[in-house]
Each structure stands twice: as structure tokens, then as C-alpha cells.
Coordinates of C-alpha atoms in Angstrom, one line a residue:
X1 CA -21.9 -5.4 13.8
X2 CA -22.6 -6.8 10.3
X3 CA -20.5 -8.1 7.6
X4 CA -20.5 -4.7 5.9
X5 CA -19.8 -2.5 8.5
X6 CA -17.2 -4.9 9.9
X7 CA -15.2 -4.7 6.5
X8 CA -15.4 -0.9 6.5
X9 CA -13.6 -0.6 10.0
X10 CA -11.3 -3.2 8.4
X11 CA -10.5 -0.6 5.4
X12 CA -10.8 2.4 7.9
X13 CA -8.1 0.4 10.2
X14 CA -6.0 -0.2 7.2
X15 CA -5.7 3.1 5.7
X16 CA -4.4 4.2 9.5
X17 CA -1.7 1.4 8.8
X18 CA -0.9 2.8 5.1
X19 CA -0.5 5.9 6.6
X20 CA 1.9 4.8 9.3
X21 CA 3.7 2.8 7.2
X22 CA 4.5 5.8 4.8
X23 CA 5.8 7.9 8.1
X24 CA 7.9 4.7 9.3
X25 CA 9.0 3.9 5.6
X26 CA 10.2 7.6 4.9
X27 CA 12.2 7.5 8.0
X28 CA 13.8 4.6 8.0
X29 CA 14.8 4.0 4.3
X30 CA 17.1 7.4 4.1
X31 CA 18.7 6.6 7.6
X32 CA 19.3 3.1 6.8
X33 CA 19.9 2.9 3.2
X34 CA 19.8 0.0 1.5
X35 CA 18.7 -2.1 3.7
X36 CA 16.4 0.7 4.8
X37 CA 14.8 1.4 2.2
X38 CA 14.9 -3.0 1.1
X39 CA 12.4 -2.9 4.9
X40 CA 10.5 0.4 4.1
X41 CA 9.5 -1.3 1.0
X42 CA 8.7 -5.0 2.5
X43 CA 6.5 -3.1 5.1
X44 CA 4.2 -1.1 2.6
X45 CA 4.1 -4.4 0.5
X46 CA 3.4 -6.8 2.9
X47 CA 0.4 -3.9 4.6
X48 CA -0.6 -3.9 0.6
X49 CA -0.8 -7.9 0.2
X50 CA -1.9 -8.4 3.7
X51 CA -4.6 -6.1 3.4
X52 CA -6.3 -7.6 0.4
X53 CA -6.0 -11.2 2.1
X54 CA -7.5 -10.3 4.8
X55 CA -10.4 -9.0 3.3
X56 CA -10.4 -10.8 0.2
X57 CA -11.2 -7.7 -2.3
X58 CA -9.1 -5.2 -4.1
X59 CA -10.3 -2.5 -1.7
X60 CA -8.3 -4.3 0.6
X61 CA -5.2 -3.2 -1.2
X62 CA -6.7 0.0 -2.4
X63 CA -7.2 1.5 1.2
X64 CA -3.9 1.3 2.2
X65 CA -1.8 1.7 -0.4
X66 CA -3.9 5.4 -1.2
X67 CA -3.7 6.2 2.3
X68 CA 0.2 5.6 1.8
X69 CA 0.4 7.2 -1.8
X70 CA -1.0 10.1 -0.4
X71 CA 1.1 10.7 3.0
X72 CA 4.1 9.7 1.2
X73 CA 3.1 13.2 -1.3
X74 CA 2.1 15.0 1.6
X75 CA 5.5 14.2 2.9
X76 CA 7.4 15.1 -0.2
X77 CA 6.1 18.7 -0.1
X78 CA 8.1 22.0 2.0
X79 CA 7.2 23.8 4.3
X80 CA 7.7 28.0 4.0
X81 CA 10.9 27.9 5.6
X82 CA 12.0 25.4 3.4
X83 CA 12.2 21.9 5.3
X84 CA 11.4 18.7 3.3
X85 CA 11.5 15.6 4.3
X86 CA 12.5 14.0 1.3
X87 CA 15.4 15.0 -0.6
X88 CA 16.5 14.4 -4.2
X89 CA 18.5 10.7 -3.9
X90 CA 18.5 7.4 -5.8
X91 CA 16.8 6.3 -2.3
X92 CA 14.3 8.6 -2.1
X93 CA 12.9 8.0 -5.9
X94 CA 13.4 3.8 -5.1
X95 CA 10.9 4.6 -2.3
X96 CA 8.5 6.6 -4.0
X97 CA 8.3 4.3 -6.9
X98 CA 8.6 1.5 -5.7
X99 CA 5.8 1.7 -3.4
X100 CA 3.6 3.0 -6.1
X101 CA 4.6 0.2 -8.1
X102 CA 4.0 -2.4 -5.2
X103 CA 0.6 -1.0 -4.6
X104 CA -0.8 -0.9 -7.9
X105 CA 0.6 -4.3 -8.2
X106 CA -1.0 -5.5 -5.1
X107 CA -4.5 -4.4 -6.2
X108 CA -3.8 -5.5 -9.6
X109 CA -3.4 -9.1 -8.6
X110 CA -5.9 -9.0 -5.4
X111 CA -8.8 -11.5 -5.5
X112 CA -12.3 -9.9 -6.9
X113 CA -15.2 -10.5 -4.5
X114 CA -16.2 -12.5 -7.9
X115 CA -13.7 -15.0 -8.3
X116 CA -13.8 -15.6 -4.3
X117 CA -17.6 -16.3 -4.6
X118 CA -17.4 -18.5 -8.2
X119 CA -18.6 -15.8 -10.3
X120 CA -17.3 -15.6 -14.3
X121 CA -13.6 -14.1 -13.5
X122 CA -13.4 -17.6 -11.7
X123 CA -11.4 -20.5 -13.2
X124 CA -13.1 -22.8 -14.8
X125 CA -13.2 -25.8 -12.6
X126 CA -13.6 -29.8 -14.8
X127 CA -17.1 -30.1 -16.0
X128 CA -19.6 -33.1 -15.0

């Protein structure tokens, strides 16, 4: 397997994660609140961060945290007979938000496949 198809199982792979982080995340910060919702949030950030470590691009981040925005709305909607998952606490918003907030932040401040390889976002290093 290349380079290029081993970094899109690594995205594929995390997006799985985002998604089962947002399940986990949902579950566990309204039965355990605060400190629930303080490890539901720690999970989807350290997924976020982790993710665009390992794979040293913003895509890294990206894959994840979409897979968890989007589960995490899919998992705010009811049904027809009226079940929801979420309901309408201070927990529930800090979750939502919050996560939102920690992946856009986590993408934001990801390493570009330019600075990693010395391109012009790099720092500029002392000149000889």
C-alpha cells in the first residue's frame, strides 16, 4: 500500500473513531454530568488533536471532527414518536458547542503538509 492510500485508511479509520466518540460522548456526558461531559469533551479533543498528529495535515482533524459534528446532529434529531436523545440542558449545549469549538480549533492550529515539508507557511529558520 502506498503513502496515499495508507493516509486515506488513516482518515477512513478516523472518522469511524469521530463517530464513536460522538455516540460515547452523548452518553456519557448527561449520565455523568460534569465530569461527564469534562471526559466527553477530552475524548473528541484528544481524537481531534490526535488525529492531525498522526497524520500531520489538517484533514487529520477535519475527518474526525465532521464525522463527529455530523452524528452528534443526527443524534440531536426525534424520531416520530417523539424520542431524542438530547434534551434541552446547560450539558447538552456545553457538549454540542464545545466540541464544535474544539474541532474547529483543532484544525485551525493543525500542521499544513507545507510547514511540515519547509514550504512558505514555515518559520523562517537564521539565514547563512
Amino acid at each position: 500500500m502506498n503513502a496515499r492510500g495508507a493516509r486515506i485508511a488513516a482518515y477512513a479509520v478516523l472518522a469511524v473513531l469521530g463517530a464513536l466518540v460522538a455516540v460515547a460522548g452523548a452518553l456519557v456526558q448527561a449520565g455523568w454530568f460534569p465530569l461527564g461531559l469534562l471526559l466527553a469533551l477530552g475524548g473528541a479533543v484528544g481524537l481531534f488533536h490526535g488525529g492531525a498528529r498522526l497524520t500531520g495535515t489538517k484533514i487529520g482533524a477535519a475527518a474526525p471532527a465532521g464525522a463527529w459534528m455530523l452524528t452528534v446532529l443526527l443524534l440531536t434529531s426525534s424520531r416520530p414518536e417523539g424520542d431524542f436523545l438530547f434534551g434541552t440542558g446547560l450539558g447538552n449545549y456545553l457538549f454540542l458547542l464545545g466540541g464544535m469549538f474544539a474541532a474547529v480549533m483543532s484544525a485551525t492550529l493543525a500542521p499544513s503538509e507545507r510547514s511540515l515539508q519547509g514550504g512558505p507557511s514555515a518559520p523562517a529558520g537564521p539565514r547563512r
